[in-house]
Short mmCIF file of C-alpha atoms in Angstrom, two decimals:
data_model
loop_
_atom_site.label_atom_id
_atom_site.label_comp_id
_atom_site.label_asym_id
_atom_site.label_seq_id
_atom_site.Cartn_x
_atom_site.Cartn_y
_atom_site.Cartn_z
CA MET B 232 -15.72 -14.12 -26.15
CA SER B 233 -12.11 -13.88 -27.04
CA THR B 234 -10.43 -16.97 -28.66
CA ASP B 235 -6.84 -15.54 -27.93
CA PRO B 236 -5.13 -17.76 -25.31
CA GLY B 237 -3.12 -14.70 -24.07
CA ILE B 238 -6.36 -12.76 -23.29
CA TRP B 239 -7.65 -15.91 -21.43
CA VAL B 240 -4.50 -16.14 -19.34
CA ALA B 241 -4.64 -12.37 -18.61
CA GLY B 242 -8.38 -12.58 -17.72
CA ILE B 243 -8.04 -15.59 -15.41
CA LEU B 244 -4.89 -13.92 -13.73
CA THR B 245 -6.92 -10.77 -13.20
CA LEU B 246 -9.65 -12.72 -11.46
CA LEU B 247 -7.04 -14.64 -9.34
CA ALA B 248 -5.46 -11.31 -8.32
CA TYR B 249 -8.72 -9.89 -7.24
CA SER B 250 -9.61 -13.09 -5.28
CA PHE B 251 -7.52 -11.50 -2.52
CA LEU B 252 -10.43 -9.19 -1.92
CA TYR B 253 -12.49 -12.14 -0.78
CA LYS B 254 -9.81 -13.94 1.17
CA ASP B 255 -6.03 -14.51 0.99
CA ASN B 256 -5.39 -17.77 -0.89
CA LYS B 257 -2.71 -19.88 -2.61
CA LEU B 258 -3.87 -18.94 -6.08
CA TYR B 259 -3.57 -15.29 -5.30
CA GLN B 260 -0.16 -15.79 -3.93
CA ALA B 261 0.87 -17.74 -7.00
CA THR B 262 -0.32 -14.93 -9.20
CA GLU B 263 1.59 -12.39 -7.14
CA HIS B 264 4.83 -14.45 -7.47
CA LEU B 265 4.27 -14.90 -11.16
CA TYR B 266 3.88 -11.16 -11.54
CA VAL B 267 7.08 -10.41 -9.64
CA GLY B 268 8.90 -13.11 -11.63
CA LEU B 269 7.67 -11.81 -14.91
CA GLY B 270 8.62 -8.22 -14.00
CA ALA B 271 12.16 -9.33 -13.00
CA GLY B 272 12.49 -11.34 -16.16
CA TYR B 273 11.31 -8.57 -18.44
CA THR B 274 13.69 -6.03 -16.84
CA LEU B 275 16.62 -8.57 -17.22
CA VAL B 276 15.88 -9.03 -20.88
CA LEU B 277 15.48 -5.32 -21.47
CA GLY B 278 18.69 -4.58 -19.57
CA TYR B 279 20.45 -7.19 -21.77
CA GLU B 280 19.03 -5.69 -25.04
CA ASN B 281 20.03 -2.23 -23.74
CA VAL B 282 23.64 -3.28 -23.16
CA VAL B 283 23.93 -4.97 -26.48
CA ARG B 284 22.24 -2.03 -28.37
CA SER B 285 23.95 0.78 -26.53
CA GLY B 286 27.26 -0.78 -25.67
CA TRP B 287 28.27 -3.92 -27.45
CA ASN B 288 27.16 -3.06 -30.96
CA PRO B 289 29.00 0.23 -31.17
CA ILE B 290 32.19 -1.42 -30.04
CA ILE B 291 31.84 -4.08 -32.78
CA GLU B 292 31.26 -1.27 -35.29
CA GLY B 293 34.45 0.40 -34.34
CA GLU B 294 33.47 2.93 -31.72
CA TRP B 295 35.99 1.49 -29.31
CA TRP B 296 35.63 4.28 -26.70
CA PHE B 297 32.37 2.50 -25.62
CA ILE B 298 34.65 0.05 -23.86
CA LEU B 299 35.15 2.57 -21.12
CA PRO B 300 31.48 2.83 -19.90
CA MET B 301 31.12 -0.98 -20.46
CA LEU B 302 34.19 -1.58 -18.19
CA LEU B 303 32.79 0.79 -15.63
CA GLY B 304 29.54 -1.01 -15.76
CA LEU B 305 31.26 -4.38 -15.30
CA MET B 306 33.16 -2.99 -12.32
CA LEU B 307 29.84 -2.48 -10.54
CA PHE B 308 29.54 -6.22 -10.17
CA GLY B 309 32.65 -6.22 -8.00
CA ARG B 310 30.41 -5.29 -4.95
CA PHE B 311 29.07 -8.82 -4.78
CA SER B 312 32.49 -10.06 -3.39
CA PRO B 313 34.25 -8.58 -0.42
CA GLY B 314 37.62 -8.89 -2.04
CA THR B 315 36.61 -7.01 -5.23
CA ARG B 316 34.19 -4.52 -3.59
CA TRP B 317 36.63 -1.67 -4.01
CA MET B 318 36.21 -1.94 -7.78
CA SER B 319 32.61 -0.87 -7.57
CA TYR B 320 33.43 2.39 -5.82
CA TYR B 321 34.86 4.01 -8.97
CA PRO B 322 31.76 3.59 -11.26
CA MET B 323 29.56 4.48 -8.37
CA GLY B 324 31.50 7.67 -7.91
CA VAL B 325 31.04 8.47 -11.61
CA ILE B 326 27.31 7.80 -11.39
CA VAL B 327 26.78 9.89 -8.29
CA ALA B 328 28.87 12.79 -9.77
CA ILE B 329 27.06 12.86 -13.08
CA GLY B 330 23.64 12.32 -11.52
CA ALA B 331 24.12 15.10 -9.01
CA THR B 332 25.59 17.51 -11.48
CA LEU B 333 22.83 16.98 -14.04
CA ALA B 334 20.19 17.42 -11.28
CA LEU B 335 21.67 20.45 -9.78
CA ARG B 336 22.26 22.17 -13.19
CA GLY B 337 18.51 22.45 -13.66
CA ALA B 338 17.31 22.43 -10.05
CA ILE B 339 17.73 26.17 -9.38
CA PRO B 340 15.81 27.52 -12.48
CA ALA B 341 13.30 24.72 -12.45
CA ASN B 342 12.37 24.43 -8.76
CA ILE B 343 13.48 27.56 -7.11
CA THR B 344 13.56 30.68 -9.38
CA GLY B 345 10.81 29.31 -11.68
CA GLN B 346 8.45 28.62 -8.80
CA LEU B 347 9.33 31.84 -7.02
CA SER B 348 8.53 34.01 -10.05
CA ALA B 349 5.26 32.11 -10.48
CA THR B 350 4.27 33.30 -7.05
CA MET B 351 5.01 36.95 -7.76
CA ILE B 352 1.71 37.67 -9.52
CA PRO B 353 -0.74 40.60 -9.49
CA LEU B 354 -3.37 40.36 -6.84
CA ASN B 355 -6.28 40.95 -9.29
CA THR B 356 -8.18 37.75 -9.05
CA VAL B 357 -9.37 35.54 -6.25
CA ASN B 358 -7.25 32.59 -7.49
CA ASN B 359 -4.05 34.79 -7.43
CA VAL B 360 -4.85 36.05 -3.89
CA LEU B 361 -5.48 32.51 -2.60
CA LEU B 362 -2.30 31.34 -4.27
CA VAL B 363 -0.08 34.10 -2.73
CA LEU B 364 -1.72 33.88 0.74
CA GLY B 365 -1.67 30.11 0.71
CA THR B 366 2.02 30.02 -0.19
CA LEU B 367 3.07 32.66 2.47
CA ALA B 368 0.91 31.04 5.24
CA THR B 369 2.32 27.51 4.37
CA LEU B 370 5.87 28.83 4.54
CA THR B 371 5.02 30.51 7.87
CA PHE B 372 3.73 27.16 9.20
CA PHE B 373 7.26 25.86 8.84
CA PHE B 374 8.94 28.51 10.94
CA PHE B 375 9.86 26.48 14.01
CA THR B 376 12.46 28.64 15.58
CA LEU B 377 10.83 32.14 15.88
CA GLY B 378 9.61 33.02 19.33
CA ALA B 379 6.48 34.63 17.97
CA ILE B 380 5.27 31.39 16.41
CA THR B 381 5.01 29.65 19.74
CA ASN B 382 2.82 32.46 21.20
CA ARG B 383 -0.76 31.41 20.42
CA ASN B 384 -2.03 34.95 20.51
CA SER B 385 0.50 36.33 18.02
CA LEU B 386 -0.55 37.26 14.49
CA LEU B 387 2.25 35.10 13.10
CA PHE B 388 0.77 31.96 14.87
CA LYS B 389 -2.73 32.79 13.47
CA PHE B 390 -1.26 33.21 10.02
CA SER B 391 0.46 29.84 10.34
CA LEU B 392 -2.85 28.23 11.13
CA LEU B 393 -3.98 29.42 7.66
CA GLY B 394 -1.02 27.53 6.34
CA ARG B 395 -2.05 24.40 8.17
CA TRP B 396 -5.45 24.69 6.58
CA THR B 397 -3.92 25.24 3.18
CA LEU B 398 -1.81 22.07 3.69
CA MET B 399 -5.05 20.16 4.73
CA VAL B 400 -6.72 21.23 1.46
CA ALA B 401 -3.67 20.14 -0.49
CA PHE B 402 -3.69 16.75 1.28
CA GLY B 403 -7.40 16.39 0.52
CA ALA B 404 -6.82 17.09 -3.12
CA ALA B 405 -4.01 14.55 -3.15
CA PHE B 406 -6.22 11.95 -1.41
CA GLY B 407 -9.12 12.63 -3.83
CA ASN B 408 -6.62 12.16 -6.73
CA ALA B 409 -5.32 9.01 -5.23
CA VAL B 410 -8.96 7.59 -4.98
CA MET B 411 -9.54 8.62 -8.66
CA GLY B 412 -6.28 6.99 -9.80
CA ARG B 413 -7.01 3.69 -8.07
CA THR B 414 -10.66 3.70 -9.42
CA SER B 415 -9.23 4.20 -12.99
CA LEU B 416 -6.98 1.10 -12.54
CA LEU B 417 -10.00 -0.97 -11.45
CA ILE B 418 -12.09 0.41 -14.34
CA ALA B 419 -9.35 -0.53 -16.80
CA ARG B 420 -9.30 -4.25 -15.50
CA ILE B 421 -13.12 -4.49 -15.60
CA GLN B 422 -13.02 -2.94 -19.09
CA PHE B 423 -10.52 -5.62 -20.08
CA ILE B 424 -12.66 -8.45 -18.66
CA LEU B 425 -15.90 -7.22 -20.18
CA GLN B 426 -14.56 -6.10 -23.52
CA ASP B 427 -11.36 -7.96 -24.48
CA TRP B 428 -12.18 -11.24 -22.72
CA LEU B 429 -15.84 -11.74 -22.53
CA GLY B 430 -16.83 -9.42 -25.43
CA ILE B 431 -19.89 -8.10 -23.53
CA ILE B 432 -19.14 -4.48 -24.50
CA GLY B 433 -17.92 -2.95 -27.85
CA THR B 434 -14.64 -1.49 -28.66
CA GLY B 435 -15.75 2.09 -28.62
CA LEU B 436 -18.78 4.38 -28.03
CA MET T 43 -28.55 0.31 12.30
CA PHE T 44 -25.28 2.16 12.85
CA ASP T 45 -23.78 -0.78 14.62
CA ARG T 46 -24.64 -3.02 11.68
CA LEU T 47 -23.12 -0.53 9.25
CA VAL T 48 -19.91 -0.39 11.33
CA ASN T 49 -19.54 -4.14 11.25
CA LEU T 50 -20.52 -4.46 7.56
CA ASP T 51 -18.41 -7.01 5.76
CA ARG T 52 -16.03 -5.03 3.54
CA ARG T 53 -16.51 -7.61 0.75
CA ILE T 54 -20.07 -6.28 0.23
CA LEU T 55 -18.57 -2.82 -0.42
CA TYR T 56 -16.16 -4.42 -2.97
CA ALA T 57 -19.03 -6.09 -4.69
CA ILE T 58 -21.07 -2.90 -4.85
CA ILE T 59 -18.01 -1.02 -6.35
CA PHE T 60 -17.69 -3.78 -8.99
CA VAL T 61 -21.32 -3.51 -9.99
CA LEU T 62 -21.17 0.22 -10.01
CA ILE T 63 -18.18 0.25 -12.39
CA GLY T 64 -19.32 -2.62 -14.52
CA PHE T 65 -23.01 -1.57 -15.07
CA PRO T 66 -22.25 1.84 -16.84
CA LEU T 67 -19.64 0.12 -19.08
CA ILE T 68 -22.33 -2.23 -20.38
CA SER T 69 -24.97 0.46 -20.56
CA PRO T 70 -23.38 3.94 -20.90
CA ILE T 71 -25.38 6.75 -19.38
CA GLY T 72 -23.46 9.61 -20.95
CA LEU T 73 -22.94 11.95 -17.96
CA PRO T 74 -21.34 15.25 -19.01
CA ILE T 75 -17.57 15.47 -18.84
CA SER T 76 -16.00 18.81 -17.76
CA VAL T 77 -12.73 19.81 -19.31
CA SER T 78 -10.06 21.51 -17.25
CA SER T 79 -8.15 24.56 -18.49
CA MET T 80 -4.95 22.49 -18.37
CA VAL T 81 -6.35 19.97 -20.84
CA VAL T 82 -7.65 22.74 -23.10
CA ALA T 83 -4.13 24.28 -23.01
CA ALA T 84 -2.55 20.92 -23.90
CA TYR T 85 -4.96 20.45 -26.74
CA GLU T 86 -4.45 23.91 -28.06
CA VAL T 87 -0.61 23.49 -28.06
CA VAL T 88 -0.87 20.25 -30.01
CA ASP T 89 -3.49 21.77 -32.33
CA SER T 90 -1.24 24.73 -33.13
CA LEU T 91 1.52 22.41 -34.45
CA GLU T 92 1.92 22.17 -38.16
CA GLU T 93 2.01 19.21 -40.56
CA GLY T 94 5.53 17.73 -40.68
CA ASP T 95 6.53 18.96 -37.19
CA VAL T 96 8.56 16.44 -35.16
CA VAL T 97 7.67 15.90 -31.54
CA ALA T 98 9.35 13.76 -28.90
CA TRP T 99 7.03 11.54 -26.72
CA SER T 100 8.36 9.81 -23.66
CA PHE T 101 6.64 6.85 -22.27
CA ASP T 102 7.85 6.90 -18.63
CA TYR T 103 5.13 4.83 -17.07
CA THR T 104 4.98 1.36 -15.53
CA VAL T 105 2.37 -1.42 -16.20
CA GLY T 106 0.79 -0.63 -12.91
CA GLY T 107 0.01 2.94 -13.83
CA GLY T 108 -0.50 2.14 -17.45
CA PRO T 109 -4.33 2.23 -17.28
CA ASP T 110 -4.13 5.76 -15.92
CA CYS T 111 -1.43 6.97 -18.33
CA HIS T 112 -1.58 5.03 -21.64
CA PRO T 113 -4.93 6.68 -22.64
CA HIS T 114 -3.01 10.02 -22.69
CA SER T 115 -0.55 8.62 -25.26
CA GLU T 116 -3.44 7.05 -27.26
CA ALA T 117 -5.52 10.19 -27.37
CA VAL T 118 -2.61 12.64 -28.16
CA TRP T 119 -0.98 10.41 -30.80
CA GLN T 120 -4.45 10.28 -32.47
CA HIS T 121 -4.42 14.03 -32.52
CA PHE T 122 -0.78 14.05 -33.80
CA PHE T 123 -1.47 11.81 -36.83
CA ASP T 124 -4.72 13.55 -37.51
CA LYS T 125 -2.59 16.69 -38.10
CA GLY T 126 0.32 14.98 -39.86
CA ILE T 127 2.72 15.49 -37.03
CA ARG T 128 5.64 13.00 -36.72
CA VAL T 129 6.60 11.47 -33.45
CA VAL T 130 9.83 10.18 -31.86
CA ALA T 131 8.94 7.73 -29.14
CA VAL T 132 11.41 7.10 -26.30
CA SER T 133 11.29 5.66 -22.74
CA PHE T 134 13.24 6.23 -19.64
CA VAL T 135 11.42 3.49 -17.59
CA PRO T 136 11.99 -0.17 -18.66
CA GLU T 137 8.21 -1.05 -18.80
CA GLY T 138 7.48 2.16 -20.84
CA ALA T 139 9.28 0.62 -23.81
CA GLN T 140 6.52 -1.92 -24.04
CA PHE T 141 3.81 0.69 -24.33
CA SER T 142 5.74 2.58 -27.00
CA ARG T 143 6.27 -0.57 -29.05
CA GLU T 144 2.56 -1.44 -28.90
CA LEU T 145 1.43 2.09 -29.97
CA VAL T 146 3.94 2.21 -32.85
CA MET T 147 2.89 -1.16 -34.11
CA LEU T 148 -0.74 -0.04 -33.92
CA TRP T 149 -0.07 3.00 -36.00
CA GLU T 150 1.91 1.02 -38.41
CA GLU T 151 -1.05 -1.12 -39.01
CA GLN T 152 -2.97 2.19 -39.68
CA GLY T 153 -0.56 3.01 -42.48
CA LYS T 154 2.01 5.17 -40.84
CA VAL T 155 5.60 4.52 -42.01
CA TYR T 156 8.19 3.69 -39.47
CA GLY T 157 11.24 5.82 -39.76
CA GLU T 158 9.33 8.70 -41.54
CA ASP T 159 6.11 9.25 -39.47
CA MET T 160 7.45 7.84 -36.23
CA ILE T 161 10.31 5.80 -34.71
CA ASP T 162 10.80 4.10 -31.43
CA VAL T 163 14.17 4.95 -29.84
CA GLY T 164 13.23 2.53 -27.04
CA PHE T 165 14.46 2.42 -23.39
CA ILE T 166 17.34 4.60 -22.45
CA ALA T 167 18.93 3.70 -19.16
CA GLY T 168 20.06 6.08 -16.50
CA PHE T 169 16.71 7.73 -15.46
CA GLU T 170 17.43 11.52 -15.24
CA THR T 171 20.92 11.06 -16.64
CA GLY T 172 19.35 9.41 -19.65
CA ILE T 173 16.84 12.30 -20.08
CA GLY T 174 19.88 14.77 -19.83
CA GLU T 175 21.70 12.88 -22.58
CA PHE T 176 18.58 12.62 -24.81
CA VAL T 177 17.84 16.38 -24.38
CA GLY T 178 21.35 17.37 -25.48
CA ASN T 179 21.75 14.75 -28.18
CA PRO T 180 18.51 12.97 -29.29
CA THR T 181 20.22 10.99 -32.08
CA GLY T 182 23.23 9.87 -30.01
CA ALA T 183 21.64 9.06 -26.54
CA SER T 184 20.74 5.58 -28.00
CA PRO T 185 22.88 4.60 -31.04
CA THR T 186 20.12 2.50 -32.56
CA CYS T 187 16.31 2.41 -32.47
CA VAL T 188 14.43 -0.76 -31.23
CA ARG T 189 14.62 -2.20 -34.68
CA GLY T 190 18.35 -1.95 -34.89
CA THR T 191 18.73 0.98 -37.39
CA ARG T 192 20.92 3.96 -36.31
CA VAL T 193 18.60 6.70 -34.92
CA ALA T 194 20.35 9.30 -36.91
CA ASP T 195 19.73 7.46 -40.21
CA HIS T 196 15.93 7.78 -39.94
CA PRO T 197 14.45 10.50 -42.17
CA ILE T 198 12.37 11.74 -39.23
CA MET T 199 15.58 12.68 -37.38
CA GLU T 200 16.92 14.94 -40.10
CA GLY T 201 17.81 18.25 -38.59
CA ILE T 202 17.32 17.16 -34.95
CA ASP T 203 20.46 18.11 -33.08
CA ASP T 204 19.12 18.94 -29.71
CA VAL T 205 15.73 18.98 -27.98
CA ASP T 206 14.88 22.52 -29.17
CA ASP T 207 14.65 21.08 -32.72
CA PHE T 208 11.51 19.24 -31.54
CA ALA T 209 8.21 21.16 -31.87
CA LEU T 210 7.03 19.69 -28.51
CA VAL T 211 8.27 17.31 -25.86
CA GLY T 212 5.59 15.26 -24.23
CA ALA T 213 6.34 13.00 -21.36
CA ILE T 214 3.88 10.76 -19.50
CA ALA T 215 4.98 9.49 -16.13
CA THR T 216 3.88 7.43 -13.05
CA GLY T 217 6.85 8.51 -10.93
CA ALA T 218 10.44 9.08 -11.29
CA PRO T 219 11.64 10.02 -13.83
CA GLY T 220 8.71 12.35 -14.23
CA PRO T 221 7.91 16.07 -14.44
CA PHE T 222 10.46 17.03 -11.85
CA GLU T 223 13.27 15.45 -13.75
CA TRP T 224 12.07 16.72 -17.15
CA VAL T 225 11.67 20.28 -15.94
CA ARG T 226 15.14 20.25 -14.51
CA GLN T 227 16.66 18.87 -17.72
CA LEU T 228 14.76 21.16 -20.03
CA ALA T 229 15.73 24.32 -18.04
CA GLY T 230 17.55 26.55 -20.44
CA TYR T 231 15.83 25.10 -23.57
CA ARG T 232 12.82 26.77 -25.34
CA VAL T 233 10.97 23.68 -26.52
CA PRO T 234 7.41 23.54 -25.04
CA TYR T 235 6.94 20.77 -22.50
CA LEU T 236 3.71 18.88 -22.00
CA PRO T 237 3.53 16.41 -19.03
CA GLY T 238 1.00 13.76 -18.35
CA VAL T 239 0.89 12.11 -15.04
CA VAL T 240 -0.84 9.34 -13.03
CA THR T 241 -3.76 10.94 -11.19
CA VAL T 242 -1.95 10.70 -7.79
CA MET T 243 0.93 12.97 -9.06
CA GLY T 244 -1.50 15.60 -10.24
CA PRO T 245 -1.32 18.11 -7.28
CA GLN T 246 2.46 17.99 -7.28
CA THR T 247 2.66 18.74 -11.00
CA ILE T 248 0.08 21.62 -11.23
CA PRO T 249 2.73 24.22 -10.03
CA TYR T 250 4.81 23.56 -13.20
CA TYR T 251 1.76 24.39 -15.30
CA GLU T 252 0.94 27.45 -13.14
CA SER T 253 4.54 28.74 -13.53
CA GLY T 254 4.45 28.22 -17.27
CA GLN T 255 7.15 25.54 -17.23
CA ALA T 256 4.62 23.08 -18.61
CA VAL T 257 2.37 24.21 -21.41
CA GLY T 258 -0.55 21.91 -20.37
CA LEU T 259 -1.11 19.07 -18.06
CA LEU T 260 -2.91 15.74 -18.43
CA MET T 261 -3.83 13.99 -15.14
CA GLY T 262 -5.04 10.40 -15.33
CA LEU T 263 -7.82 8.69 -17.12
CA ARG T 264 -10.19 11.61 -16.58
CA ASP T 265 -8.01 14.05 -18.62
CA ALA T 266 -7.57 11.47 -21.33
CA ALA T 267 -11.41 11.42 -21.64
CA SER T 268 -11.48 15.29 -21.66
CA TYR T 269 -8.93 15.17 -24.45
CA GLU T 270 -11.04 12.76 -26.39
CA VAL T 271 -14.07 15.08 -25.89
CA LEU T 272 -12.06 18.03 -27.24
CA MET T 273 -11.01 15.95 -30.33
CA GLU T 274 -14.65 14.98 -30.74
CA ARG T 275 -13.44 11.28 -30.91
CA PRO T 276 -14.90 9.50 -27.94
CA GLY T 277 -13.01 6.37 -26.99
CA MET T 278 -12.63 3.98 -24.15
CA ALA T 279 -11.49 6.72 -21.76
CA THR T 280 -14.72 8.60 -22.32
CA ALA T 281 -16.65 5.43 -21.89
CA ALA T 282 -15.07 4.80 -18.46
CA MET T 283 -16.20 8.22 -17.12
CA ASP T 284 -19.71 7.08 -16.16
CA SER T 285 -18.08 4.27 -14.11
CA GLN T 286 -15.68 6.80 -12.54
CA SER T 287 -18.56 9.11 -11.57
CA PHE T 288 -20.58 6.22 -10.04
CA ALA T 289 -17.70 5.00 -8.10
CA HIS T 290 -16.83 8.42 -6.83
CA LEU T 291 -20.42 9.12 -5.74
CA PHE T 292 -20.43 5.80 -3.78
CA ILE T 293 -17.09 6.65 -2.18
CA ILE T 294 -18.33 10.14 -1.18
CA LEU T 295 -21.49 8.58 0.23
CA LEU T 296 -19.23 6.16 2.35
CA VAL T 297 -17.05 9.01 3.67
CA VAL T 298 -20.07 11.04 4.61
CA LEU T 299 -21.79 8.10 6.21
CA GLY T 300 -18.52 7.12 7.94
CA ASN T 301 -18.20 10.53 9.57
CA ILE T 302 -21.93 10.58 10.58
CA ILE T 303 -21.40 7.24 12.32
CA TYR T 304 -18.18 8.38 13.92
CA PHE T 305 -19.65 11.56 15.46
CA THR T 306 -22.85 9.78 16.51
CA GLN T 307 -20.98 7.09 18.27
CA GLN T 308 -18.80 9.79 20.01
CA ARG T 309 -21.89 11.58 21.23
CA ARG T 310 -23.41 8.27 22.37
CA GLU T 311 -20.25 7.43 24.33
CA ALA T 312 -20.24 10.89 25.94
CA ASP T 313 -23.86 10.51 26.93
CA ASN T 314 -23.21 7.07 28.51
CA GLN T 315 -20.39 8.57 30.59
#
């Protein structure tokens, strides 16, 4: 069993968090609030460190042009008062402009042309055929304005049904992955309790 | 019997899940672990790197997703240092910086030299904007590393002017910024990109592997275990796989049972009418 007080605190808090599974209770709520508070505190400290490291220190070392982003950052706080709210519009504009430009720069090759070319493949394997058919059928499912799609006897409607099934398979895969992910989180906590805290299991195979 | 099952206290199911996960951890069974082609591709890319190569590794995951993602970093870093590859750690998620610090300190205890074998650039604010800045200027995106030394002054950063000077970029994510942002920012660069994601994000990320925009893909704890298997260095991720299989079997059983009960009740109601 661990003698590290930090491990004990983490172990007890883990059990208190899981106590919700039995019944909502005050200790669970206290743990939840503690987690939120710690998260906020950690982010605040990291933000402070980041400003000092990336903004304040370079200014002190003579890179005076870092004053400009620091000033823009300070102007963001103007939004907390109605009289100074206008000040926050300018840095917000800079953030939106830079963010949108950076995202758009890579969006077309990354998400459109790159993905399109990945669908233009030889139909020489079952996987490739499924991929191409599934993509086309799914796209057909999202045609809402064509008259033929509303006619239940049309070939286009039947093809769009294949798209619906493809979507269902994708949702099933996503749900399966979600279950697997949540199970992994639980395993990690039980591993922590059994290994790091109680010392029932070893540190490796 | 069906009525009793429908009204079963859910806490009994939770208790069963706890036992099914805990028992194999205490007494491992060693069920076989399959390895996906995406993990094999990831392993081969890392294995093809040469001693002295410098790679960038981004810790873009939160504490909540850490158990699903951190084993990726642990396994691949083991592979890096087995081969003498040097690593530049960075994070674009505040909590990710905690994981990078922990791993860097762990490897320092193993004899790796900070500044030569690895450095920790730390958290860079701005999410995708931060990634864009790091990609174009890895030494300038954050003036100093987490220990206060100028990033450019570390020997490991010699000759690193943009992201193409890295032999590989690996980025493990639980959300945004994640593969979508990285693929966008790496468009136009030649550096191989290896994403790792929390299991839930797997299906959305596979298209980037299929299109060749990612050289491999690691999804959740399961793929960390697969990676450990490929390295022939079984660790805690491998040990967790028996528990995962048991829990999944139980959940599959519950889904099947739930459906049987649902359709049986429907038929019973139809007969009564």
